[in-house]
Short mmCIF file of C-alpha atoms and ligand atoms in Angstrom, two decimals:
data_model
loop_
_atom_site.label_atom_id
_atom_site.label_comp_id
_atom_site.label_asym_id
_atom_site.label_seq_id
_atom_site.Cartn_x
_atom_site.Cartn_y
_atom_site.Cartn_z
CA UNK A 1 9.31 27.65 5.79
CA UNK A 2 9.45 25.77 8.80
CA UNK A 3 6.50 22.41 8.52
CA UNK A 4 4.61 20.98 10.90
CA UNK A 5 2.36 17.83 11.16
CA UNK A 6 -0.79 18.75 10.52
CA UNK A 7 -3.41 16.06 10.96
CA UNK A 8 -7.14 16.07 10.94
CA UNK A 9 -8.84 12.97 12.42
CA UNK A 10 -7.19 10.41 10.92
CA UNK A 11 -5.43 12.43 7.78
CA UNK A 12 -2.02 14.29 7.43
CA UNK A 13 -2.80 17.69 6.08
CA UNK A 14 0.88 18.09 5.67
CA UNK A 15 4.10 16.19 4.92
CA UNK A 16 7.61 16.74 5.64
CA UNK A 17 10.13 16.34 2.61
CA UNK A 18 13.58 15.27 4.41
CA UNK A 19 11.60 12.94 6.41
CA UNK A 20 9.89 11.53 3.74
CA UNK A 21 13.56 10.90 2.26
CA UNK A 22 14.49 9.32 5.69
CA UNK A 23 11.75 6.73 5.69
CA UNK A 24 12.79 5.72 2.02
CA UNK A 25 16.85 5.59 3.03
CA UNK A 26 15.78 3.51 6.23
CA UNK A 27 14.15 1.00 3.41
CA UNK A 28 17.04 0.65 1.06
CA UNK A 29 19.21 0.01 4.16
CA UNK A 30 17.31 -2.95 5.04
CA UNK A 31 16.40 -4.22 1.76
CA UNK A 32 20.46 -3.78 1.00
CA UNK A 33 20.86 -6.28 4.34
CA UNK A 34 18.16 -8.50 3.57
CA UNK A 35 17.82 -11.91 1.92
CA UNK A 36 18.20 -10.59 -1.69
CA UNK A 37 15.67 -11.16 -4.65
CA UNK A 38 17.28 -13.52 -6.58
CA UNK A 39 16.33 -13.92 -10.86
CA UNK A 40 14.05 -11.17 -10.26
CA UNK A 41 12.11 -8.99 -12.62
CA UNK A 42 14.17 -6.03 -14.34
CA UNK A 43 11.26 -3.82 -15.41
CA UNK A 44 8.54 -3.30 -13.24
CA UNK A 45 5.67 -1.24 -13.04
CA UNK A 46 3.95 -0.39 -9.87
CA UNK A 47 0.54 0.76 -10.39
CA UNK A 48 -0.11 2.90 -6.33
CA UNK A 49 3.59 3.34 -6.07
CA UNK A 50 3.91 5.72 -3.87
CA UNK A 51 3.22 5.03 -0.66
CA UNK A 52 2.48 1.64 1.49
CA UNK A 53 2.85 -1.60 -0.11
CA UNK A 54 3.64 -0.21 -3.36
CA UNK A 55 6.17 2.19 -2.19
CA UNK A 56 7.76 -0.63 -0.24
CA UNK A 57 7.96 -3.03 -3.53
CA UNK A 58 9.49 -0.40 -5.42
CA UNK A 59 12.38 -0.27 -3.19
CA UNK A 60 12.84 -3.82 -2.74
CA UNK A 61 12.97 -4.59 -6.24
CA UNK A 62 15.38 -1.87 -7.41
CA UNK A 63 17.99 -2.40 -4.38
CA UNK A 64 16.91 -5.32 -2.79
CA UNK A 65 18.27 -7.78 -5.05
CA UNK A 66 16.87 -7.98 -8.60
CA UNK A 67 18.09 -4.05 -9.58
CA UNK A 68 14.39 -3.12 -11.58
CA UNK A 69 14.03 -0.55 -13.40
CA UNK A 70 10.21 0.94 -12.38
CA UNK A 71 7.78 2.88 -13.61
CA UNK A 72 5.62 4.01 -10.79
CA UNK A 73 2.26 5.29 -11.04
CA UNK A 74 0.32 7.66 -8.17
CA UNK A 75 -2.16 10.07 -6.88
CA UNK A 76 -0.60 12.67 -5.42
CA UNK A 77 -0.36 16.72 -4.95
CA UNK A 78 2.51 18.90 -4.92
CA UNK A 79 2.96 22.54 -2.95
CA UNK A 80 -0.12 24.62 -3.49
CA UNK A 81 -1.97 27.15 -1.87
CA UNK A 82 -3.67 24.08 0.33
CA UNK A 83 -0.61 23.86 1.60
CA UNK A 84 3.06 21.53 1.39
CA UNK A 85 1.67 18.79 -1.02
CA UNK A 86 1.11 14.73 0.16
CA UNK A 87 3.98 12.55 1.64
CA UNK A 88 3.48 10.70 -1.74
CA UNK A 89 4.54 13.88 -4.03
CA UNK A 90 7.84 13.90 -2.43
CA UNK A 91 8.01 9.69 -1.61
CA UNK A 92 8.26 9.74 -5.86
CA UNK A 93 10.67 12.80 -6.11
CA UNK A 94 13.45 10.77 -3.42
CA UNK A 95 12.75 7.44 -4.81
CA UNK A 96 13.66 8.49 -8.06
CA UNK A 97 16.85 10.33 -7.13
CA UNK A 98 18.29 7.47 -5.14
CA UNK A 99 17.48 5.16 -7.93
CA UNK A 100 19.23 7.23 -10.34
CA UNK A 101 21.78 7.64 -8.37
CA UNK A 102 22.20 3.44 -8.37
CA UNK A 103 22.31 3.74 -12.04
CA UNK A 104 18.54 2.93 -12.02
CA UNK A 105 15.53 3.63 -14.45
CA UNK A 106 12.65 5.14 -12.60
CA UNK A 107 10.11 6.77 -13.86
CA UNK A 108 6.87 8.48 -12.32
CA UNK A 109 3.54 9.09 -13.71
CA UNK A 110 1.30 11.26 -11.18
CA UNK A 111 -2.08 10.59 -12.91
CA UNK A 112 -5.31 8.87 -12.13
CA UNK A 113 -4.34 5.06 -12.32
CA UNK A 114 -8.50 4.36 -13.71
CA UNK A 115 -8.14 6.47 -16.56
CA UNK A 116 -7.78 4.82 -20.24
CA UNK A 117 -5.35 7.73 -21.01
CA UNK A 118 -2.48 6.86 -18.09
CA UNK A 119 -2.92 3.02 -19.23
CA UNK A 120 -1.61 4.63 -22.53
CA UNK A 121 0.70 7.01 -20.79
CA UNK A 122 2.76 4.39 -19.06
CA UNK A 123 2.35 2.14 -22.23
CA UNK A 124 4.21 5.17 -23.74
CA UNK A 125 6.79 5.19 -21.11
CA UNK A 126 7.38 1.20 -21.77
CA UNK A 127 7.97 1.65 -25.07
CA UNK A 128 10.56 4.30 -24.23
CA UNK A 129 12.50 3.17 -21.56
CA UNK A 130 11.86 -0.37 -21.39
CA UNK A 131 12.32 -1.87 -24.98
CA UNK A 132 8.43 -1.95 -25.00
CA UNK A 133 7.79 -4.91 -22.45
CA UNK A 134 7.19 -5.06 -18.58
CA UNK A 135 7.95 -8.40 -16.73
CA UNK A 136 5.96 -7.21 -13.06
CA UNK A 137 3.43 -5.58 -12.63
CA UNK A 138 1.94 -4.55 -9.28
CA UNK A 139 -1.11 -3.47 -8.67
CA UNK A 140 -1.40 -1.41 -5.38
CA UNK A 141 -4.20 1.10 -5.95
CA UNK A 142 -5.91 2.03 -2.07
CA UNK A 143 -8.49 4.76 -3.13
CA UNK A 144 -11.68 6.02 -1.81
CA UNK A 145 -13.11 6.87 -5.36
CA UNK A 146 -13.05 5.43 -8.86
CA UNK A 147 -14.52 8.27 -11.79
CA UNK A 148 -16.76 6.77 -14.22
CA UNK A 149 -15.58 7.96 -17.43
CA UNK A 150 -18.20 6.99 -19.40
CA UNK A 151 -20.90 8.82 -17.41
CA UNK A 152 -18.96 11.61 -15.58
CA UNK A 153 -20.20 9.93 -12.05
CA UNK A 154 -18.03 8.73 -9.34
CA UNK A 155 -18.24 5.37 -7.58
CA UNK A 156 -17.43 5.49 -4.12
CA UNK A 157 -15.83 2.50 -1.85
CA UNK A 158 -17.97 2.45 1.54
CA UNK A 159 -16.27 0.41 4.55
CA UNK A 160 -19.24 -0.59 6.03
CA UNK A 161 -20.43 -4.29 7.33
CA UNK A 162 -22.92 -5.59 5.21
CA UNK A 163 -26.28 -7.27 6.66
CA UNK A 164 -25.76 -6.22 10.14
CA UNK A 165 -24.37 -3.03 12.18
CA UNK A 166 -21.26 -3.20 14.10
CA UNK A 167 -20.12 -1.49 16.67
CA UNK A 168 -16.38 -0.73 16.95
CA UNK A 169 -13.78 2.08 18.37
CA UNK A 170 -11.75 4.22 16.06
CA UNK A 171 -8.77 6.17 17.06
CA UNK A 172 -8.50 10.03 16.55
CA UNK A 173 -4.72 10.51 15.84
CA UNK A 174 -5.48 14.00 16.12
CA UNK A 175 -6.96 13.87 19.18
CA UNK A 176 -5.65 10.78 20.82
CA UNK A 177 -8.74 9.92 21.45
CA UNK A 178 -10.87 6.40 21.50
CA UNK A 179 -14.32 6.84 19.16
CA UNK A 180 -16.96 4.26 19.72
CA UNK A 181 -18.92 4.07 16.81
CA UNK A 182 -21.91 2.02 15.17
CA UNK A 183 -21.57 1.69 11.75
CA UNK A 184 -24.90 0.67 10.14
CA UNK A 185 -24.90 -1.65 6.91
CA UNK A 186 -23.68 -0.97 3.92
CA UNK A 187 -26.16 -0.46 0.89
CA UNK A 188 -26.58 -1.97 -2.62
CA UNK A 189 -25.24 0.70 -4.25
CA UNK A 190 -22.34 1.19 -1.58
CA UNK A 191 -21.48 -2.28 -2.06
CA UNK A 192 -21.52 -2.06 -5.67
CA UNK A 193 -19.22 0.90 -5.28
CA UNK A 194 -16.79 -0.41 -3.30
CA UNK A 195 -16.18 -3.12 -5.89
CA UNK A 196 -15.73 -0.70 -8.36
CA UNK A 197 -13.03 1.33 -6.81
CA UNK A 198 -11.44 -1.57 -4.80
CA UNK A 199 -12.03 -5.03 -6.36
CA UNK A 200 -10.43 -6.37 -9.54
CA UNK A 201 -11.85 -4.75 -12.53
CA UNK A 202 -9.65 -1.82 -13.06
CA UNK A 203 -6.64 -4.09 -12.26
CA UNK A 204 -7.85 -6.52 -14.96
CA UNK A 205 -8.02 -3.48 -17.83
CA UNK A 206 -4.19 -2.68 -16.62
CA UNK A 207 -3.34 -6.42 -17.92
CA UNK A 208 -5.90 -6.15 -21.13
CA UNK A 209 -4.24 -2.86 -21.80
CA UNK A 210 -0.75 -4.04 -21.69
CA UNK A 211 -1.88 -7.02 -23.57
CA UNK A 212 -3.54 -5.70 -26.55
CA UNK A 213 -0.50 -3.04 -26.93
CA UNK A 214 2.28 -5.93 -26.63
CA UNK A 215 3.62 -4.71 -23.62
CA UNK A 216 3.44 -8.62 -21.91
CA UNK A 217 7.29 -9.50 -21.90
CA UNK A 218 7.69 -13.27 -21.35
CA UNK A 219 7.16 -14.52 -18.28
CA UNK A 220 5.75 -11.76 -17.10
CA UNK A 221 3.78 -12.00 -13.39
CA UNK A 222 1.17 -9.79 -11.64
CA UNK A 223 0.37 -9.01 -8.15
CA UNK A 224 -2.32 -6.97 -6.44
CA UNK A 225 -1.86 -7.12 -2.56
CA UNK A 226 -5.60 -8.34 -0.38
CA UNK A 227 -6.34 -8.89 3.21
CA UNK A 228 -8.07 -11.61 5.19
CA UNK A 229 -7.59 -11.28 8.87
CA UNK A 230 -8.81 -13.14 11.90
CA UNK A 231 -12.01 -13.42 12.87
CA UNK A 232 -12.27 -10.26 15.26
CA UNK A 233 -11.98 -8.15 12.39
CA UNK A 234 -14.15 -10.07 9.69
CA UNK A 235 -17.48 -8.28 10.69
CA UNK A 236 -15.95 -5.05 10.07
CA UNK A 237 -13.25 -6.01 7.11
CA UNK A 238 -14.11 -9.85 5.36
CA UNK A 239 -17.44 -10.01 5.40
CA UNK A 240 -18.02 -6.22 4.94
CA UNK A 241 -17.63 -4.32 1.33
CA UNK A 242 -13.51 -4.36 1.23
CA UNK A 243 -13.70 -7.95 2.15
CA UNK A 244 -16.06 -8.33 -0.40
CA UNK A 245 -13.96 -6.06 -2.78
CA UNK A 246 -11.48 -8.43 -2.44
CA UNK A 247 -13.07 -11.31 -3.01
CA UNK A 248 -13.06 -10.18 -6.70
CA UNK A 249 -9.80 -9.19 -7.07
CA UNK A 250 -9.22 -12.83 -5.75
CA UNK A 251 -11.56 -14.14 -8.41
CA UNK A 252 -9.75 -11.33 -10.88
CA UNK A 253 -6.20 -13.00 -10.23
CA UNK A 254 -7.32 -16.59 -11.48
CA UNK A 255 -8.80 -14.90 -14.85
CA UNK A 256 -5.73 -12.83 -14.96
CA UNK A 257 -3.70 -15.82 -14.49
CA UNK A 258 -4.84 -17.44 -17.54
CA UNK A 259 -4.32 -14.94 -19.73
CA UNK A 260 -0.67 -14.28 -18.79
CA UNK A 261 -0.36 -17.95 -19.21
CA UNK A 262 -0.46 -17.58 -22.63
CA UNK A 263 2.91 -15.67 -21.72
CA UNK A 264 4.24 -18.25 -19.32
CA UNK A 265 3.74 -15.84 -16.68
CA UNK A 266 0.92 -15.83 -13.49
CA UNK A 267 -1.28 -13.90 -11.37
CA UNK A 268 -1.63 -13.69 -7.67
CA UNK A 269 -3.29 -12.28 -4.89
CA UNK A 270 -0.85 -12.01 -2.16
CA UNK A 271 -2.34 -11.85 1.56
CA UNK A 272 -0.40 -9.17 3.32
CA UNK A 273 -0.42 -8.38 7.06
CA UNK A 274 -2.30 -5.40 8.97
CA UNK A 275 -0.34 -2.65 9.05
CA UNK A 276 0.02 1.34 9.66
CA UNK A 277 -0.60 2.93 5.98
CA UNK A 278 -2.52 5.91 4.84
CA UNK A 279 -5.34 3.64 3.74
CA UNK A 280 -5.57 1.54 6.92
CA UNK A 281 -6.01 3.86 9.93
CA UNK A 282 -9.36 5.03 7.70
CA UNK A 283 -10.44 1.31 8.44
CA UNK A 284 -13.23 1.93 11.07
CA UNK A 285 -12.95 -0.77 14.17
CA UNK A 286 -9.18 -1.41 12.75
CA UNK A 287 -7.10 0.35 15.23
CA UNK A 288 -7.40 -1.37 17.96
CA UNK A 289 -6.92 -4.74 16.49
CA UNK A 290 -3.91 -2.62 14.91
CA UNK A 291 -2.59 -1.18 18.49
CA UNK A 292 -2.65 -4.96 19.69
CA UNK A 293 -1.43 -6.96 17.16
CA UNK A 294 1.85 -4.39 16.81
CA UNK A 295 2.23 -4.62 20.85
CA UNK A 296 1.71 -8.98 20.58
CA UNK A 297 3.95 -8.93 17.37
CA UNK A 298 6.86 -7.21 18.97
CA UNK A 299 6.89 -8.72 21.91
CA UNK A 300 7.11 -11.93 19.70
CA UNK A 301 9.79 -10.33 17.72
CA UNK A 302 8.20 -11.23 14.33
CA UNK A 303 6.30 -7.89 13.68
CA UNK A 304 6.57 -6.51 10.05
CA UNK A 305 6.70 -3.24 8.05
CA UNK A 306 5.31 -2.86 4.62
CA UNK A 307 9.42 -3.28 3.68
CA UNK A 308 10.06 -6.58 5.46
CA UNK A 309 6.31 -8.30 3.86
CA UNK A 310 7.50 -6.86 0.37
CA UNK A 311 11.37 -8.04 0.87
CA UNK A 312 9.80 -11.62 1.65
CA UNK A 313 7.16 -11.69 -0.44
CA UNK A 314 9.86 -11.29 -3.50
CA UNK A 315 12.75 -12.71 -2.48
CA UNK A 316 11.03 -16.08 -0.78
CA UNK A 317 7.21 -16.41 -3.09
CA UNK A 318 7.51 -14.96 -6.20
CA UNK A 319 11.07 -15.15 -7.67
CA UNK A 320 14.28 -17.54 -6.91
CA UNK A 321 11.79 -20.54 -6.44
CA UNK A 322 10.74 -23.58 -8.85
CA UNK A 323 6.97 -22.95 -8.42
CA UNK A 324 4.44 -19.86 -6.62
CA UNK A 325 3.70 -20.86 -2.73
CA UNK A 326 0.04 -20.81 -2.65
CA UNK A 327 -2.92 -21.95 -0.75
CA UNK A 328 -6.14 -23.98 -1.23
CA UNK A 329 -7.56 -20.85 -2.93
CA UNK A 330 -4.47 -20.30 -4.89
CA UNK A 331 -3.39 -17.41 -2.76
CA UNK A 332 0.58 -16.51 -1.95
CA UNK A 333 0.24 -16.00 2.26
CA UNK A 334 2.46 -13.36 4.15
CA UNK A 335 -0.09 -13.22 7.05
CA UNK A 336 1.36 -16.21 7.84
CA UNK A 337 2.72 -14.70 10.94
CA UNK A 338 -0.48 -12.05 12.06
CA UNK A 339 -2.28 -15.24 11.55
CA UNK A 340 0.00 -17.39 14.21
CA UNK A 341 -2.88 -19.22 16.64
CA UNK A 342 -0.43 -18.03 19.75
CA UNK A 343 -0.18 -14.35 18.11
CA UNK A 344 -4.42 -14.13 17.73
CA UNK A 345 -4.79 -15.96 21.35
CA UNK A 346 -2.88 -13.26 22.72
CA UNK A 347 -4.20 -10.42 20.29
CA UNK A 348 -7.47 -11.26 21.56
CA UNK A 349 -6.85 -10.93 24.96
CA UNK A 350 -5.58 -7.64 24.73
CA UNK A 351 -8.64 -6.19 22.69
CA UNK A 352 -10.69 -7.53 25.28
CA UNK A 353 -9.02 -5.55 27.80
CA UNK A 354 -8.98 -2.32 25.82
CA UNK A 355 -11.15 0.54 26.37
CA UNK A 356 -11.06 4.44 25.87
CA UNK A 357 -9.43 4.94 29.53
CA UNK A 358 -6.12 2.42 28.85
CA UNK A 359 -5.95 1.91 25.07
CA UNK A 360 -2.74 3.97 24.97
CA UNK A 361 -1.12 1.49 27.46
CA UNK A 362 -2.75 -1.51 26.93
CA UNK A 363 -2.23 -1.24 23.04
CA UNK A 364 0.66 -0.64 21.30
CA UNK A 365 -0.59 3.10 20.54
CA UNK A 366 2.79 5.14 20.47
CA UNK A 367 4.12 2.34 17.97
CA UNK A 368 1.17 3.28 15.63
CA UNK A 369 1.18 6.71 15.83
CA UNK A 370 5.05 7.10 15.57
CA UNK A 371 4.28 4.79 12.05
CA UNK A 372 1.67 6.82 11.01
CA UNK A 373 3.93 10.18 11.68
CA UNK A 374 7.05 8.69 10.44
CA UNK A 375 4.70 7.83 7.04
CA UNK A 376 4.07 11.66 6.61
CA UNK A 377 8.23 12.88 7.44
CA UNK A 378 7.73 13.59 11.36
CA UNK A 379 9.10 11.75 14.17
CA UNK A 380 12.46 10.89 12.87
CA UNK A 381 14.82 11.78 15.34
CA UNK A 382 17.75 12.51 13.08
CA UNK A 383 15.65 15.18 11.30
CA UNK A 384 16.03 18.59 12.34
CA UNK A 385 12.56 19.82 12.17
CA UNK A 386 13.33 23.67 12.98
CA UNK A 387 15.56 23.85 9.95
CA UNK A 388 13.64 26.26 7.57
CA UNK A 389 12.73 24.36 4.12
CA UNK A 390 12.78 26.68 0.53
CA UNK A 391 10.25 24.30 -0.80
CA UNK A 392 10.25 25.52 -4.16
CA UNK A 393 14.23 25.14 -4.62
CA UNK A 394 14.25 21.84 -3.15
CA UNK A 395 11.19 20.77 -5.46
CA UNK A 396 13.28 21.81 -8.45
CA UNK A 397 16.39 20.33 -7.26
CA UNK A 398 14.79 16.93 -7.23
CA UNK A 399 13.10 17.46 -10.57
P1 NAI B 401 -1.55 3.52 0.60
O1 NAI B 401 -2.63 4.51 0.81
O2 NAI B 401 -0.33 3.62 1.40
O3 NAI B 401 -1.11 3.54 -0.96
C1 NAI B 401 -2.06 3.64 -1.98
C2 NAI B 401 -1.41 4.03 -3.29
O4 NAI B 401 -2.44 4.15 -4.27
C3 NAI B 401 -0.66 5.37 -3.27
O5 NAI B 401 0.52 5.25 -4.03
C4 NAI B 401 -1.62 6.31 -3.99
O6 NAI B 401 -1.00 7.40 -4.65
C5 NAI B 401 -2.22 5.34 -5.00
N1 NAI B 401 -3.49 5.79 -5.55
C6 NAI B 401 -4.65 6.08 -4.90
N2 NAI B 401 -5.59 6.47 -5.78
C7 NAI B 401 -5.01 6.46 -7.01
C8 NAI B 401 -5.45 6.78 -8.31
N3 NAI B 401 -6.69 7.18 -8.55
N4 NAI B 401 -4.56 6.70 -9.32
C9 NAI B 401 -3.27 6.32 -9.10
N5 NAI B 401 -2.82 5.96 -7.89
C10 NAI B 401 -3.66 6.04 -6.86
O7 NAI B 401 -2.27 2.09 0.74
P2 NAI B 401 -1.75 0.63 1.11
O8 NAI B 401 -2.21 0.32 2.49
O9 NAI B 401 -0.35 0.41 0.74
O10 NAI B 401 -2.71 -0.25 0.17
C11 NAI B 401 -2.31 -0.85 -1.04
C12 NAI B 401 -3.05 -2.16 -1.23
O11 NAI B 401 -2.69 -3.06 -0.18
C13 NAI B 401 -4.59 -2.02 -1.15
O12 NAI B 401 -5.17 -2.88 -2.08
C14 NAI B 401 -4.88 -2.49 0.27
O13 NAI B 401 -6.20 -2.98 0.40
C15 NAI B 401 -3.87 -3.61 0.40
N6 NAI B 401 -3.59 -4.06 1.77
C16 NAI B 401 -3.32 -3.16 2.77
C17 NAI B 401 -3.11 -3.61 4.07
C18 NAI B 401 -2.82 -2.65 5.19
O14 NAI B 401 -2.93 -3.05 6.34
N7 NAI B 401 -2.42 -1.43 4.91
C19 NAI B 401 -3.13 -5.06 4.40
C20 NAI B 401 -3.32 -5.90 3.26
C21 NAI B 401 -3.58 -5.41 2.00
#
């Protein structure tokens, strides 16, 4: 079959497989070339490993450096009759081949990360392929909905201000198009769910679960990735429900730290950059902060991809030094450069000239887009996308 993006508002409906293998080669290349992780962790497990941040850590610790062995864990859907399966299905199937093919472990568990019966799944898989202990574990979940187990219910994450309404544009990547939108206040029970599905507690079971089944190696460190952001966006992000979602998983990491330091380990927040992922563009009001912060960034030749904040974040915070960077709240910073006063001064100038007539030329928009496509398979010019694909043979090939 021949596949084409397929995209509906701000979602790919479909995904192409070589592409998807493209974005992950691109990775290791850089990882390969990068500052390497030095006296890193050799068996990981990535909790949302298959796409953004987590993707990104996988690959720099298996061939940036510290040679992991992983055990990833995602939501994703193969081929059905929906149509080619999520950019995430196949992400897992090509990270896994290449890491075999370095004489790595990796292991993937495509199962619903809040579930009591994964935690004991991938406890399973510890045991089995890694002596029984994991020294890293990353938690990376970005999810719209958390099940309740115990009552059948769902709790849903809202991104919504809370108190007041803000106004804000949204991009149609289908369209192309500029959205202004109000979005009105967030409820109780909308803020409550987003804490559910997005703040710390399901993080904190992983940890319980790992401790009460012995799976703690020494030493062992955790990391769940957060976002602050500049002012502009703290209406719609900080002091909305995410923002307030990750508030407790900064509160989570300090409990979380003492336990593990029973272990001589630690637990950390880490305060990544704004960037391009499947979760983001959902982010009402985001995209243009987005669109000018990518055009700013590159023009200052320090803008970052999920890869480079990962490669850094391991090889320069978390392993190869004497003591965990942190700030006044005891969080590891790799906004440092979003958050430059000349970057924001600039950033803010730009937004203030953006509308729906020039956003595509004001903003960086073909930047973004090309991301978002590239995150999906499409857009790589080195990818022949007339080639006809036997989806089921290549599926099996890989498995
Ligand atoms: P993403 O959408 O690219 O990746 C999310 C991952 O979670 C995927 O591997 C997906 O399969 C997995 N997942 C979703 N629901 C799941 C479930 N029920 N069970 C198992 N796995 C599940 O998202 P992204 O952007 O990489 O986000 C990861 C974390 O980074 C989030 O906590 C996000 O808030 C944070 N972050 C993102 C920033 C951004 O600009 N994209 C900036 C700073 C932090």
């Amino acid at each position: 079959m021949i596949i084409k993006p397929e995209i509906s508002g701000v979602i790919a409906r479909s995904a192409h497989p070589l592409g998807c293998e493209n974005a992950i080669l691109q990775q290791i290349e850089y990882v390969k070339n990068s500052d390497q992780i030095r006296q890193g962790p050799k068996r990981v497990l990535i909790v949302g490993a298959s796409s953004g941040f987590g993707l990104a850590a996988r690959i720099a610790l298996t061939f940036g450096g510290a040679q992991a062995d992983t055990i990833g864990v995602s939501f994703e859907h193969g081929p059905s009759e929906k149509g080619v399966g999520s950019a995430g299905f196949y992400n897992d199937l090509y990270f896994k081949k290449h890491a075999e093919l370095a004489g790595r472990h990796a292991i993937n568990i495509q199962a619903d990360a809040f579930s009591a019966q994964t935690k004991q799944d991938v406890i399973e898989a510890i045991e089995t392929y890694f002596e029984g202990e994991v020294d890293l574990v990353i938690y990376s979940v970005a999810s719209g909905v958390r099940p309740n187990y115990q009552t059948g219910e769902r709790w849903r994450s809202a991104i919504k201000p809370i108190g007041e309404s803000v106004s804000g544009a949204s991009i149609s990547l289908e369209k192309d198009q500029w959205i202004e939108s109000v979005l009105e206040p967030a409820s109780d029970d909308e803020i409550e769910g987003t804490l559910k599905v997005m703040g710390g507690d399901d993080w904190e079971a992983w940890i319980d679960a790992l401790i009460n089944a012995e799976s703690i190696a020494k030493g062992c460190k955790t990391v769940a990735f957060s976002y602050i952001g500049p002012e502009l966006t703290h209406p719609i992000y900080l002091d909305g429900t995410l923002g307030r979602a990750k508030v407790d998983l900064h509160q989570t990491s300090h409990s979380l730290n003492l336990k593990l330091a029973n272990f001589n380990g630690g637990a950390y927040a880490s305060v990544c950059k704004a960037l391009v992922t499947k979760a983001s563009v959902f982010i009402p009001g985001l995209t243009p902060y987005l669109m000018a912060l990518y055009r700013v960034m590159k023009e200052q030749g320090t803008h970052e991809g999920c890869i480079e904040q990962m490669q850094r974040l391991f090889s320069t915070k978390l392993y190869g030094v004497t003591k965990v960077p942190v700030d006044g709240e005891r969080l590891i910073r790799v906004d440092d450069l979003e958050l430059d006063p000349d970057t924001q001064l600039k950033v803010s100038q730009l937004i203030a000239t953006m509308n729906a007539d020039n956003f595509s030329t004001v903003g960086d928009y073909e930047g973004l887009k090309r991301e978002f496509m590239q995150l999906n398979g499409f857009d790589f010019d080195n990818i022949d996308y007339n080639a006809d694909i036997e989806l089921d043979q290549l599926i099996k090939s890989l498995s």
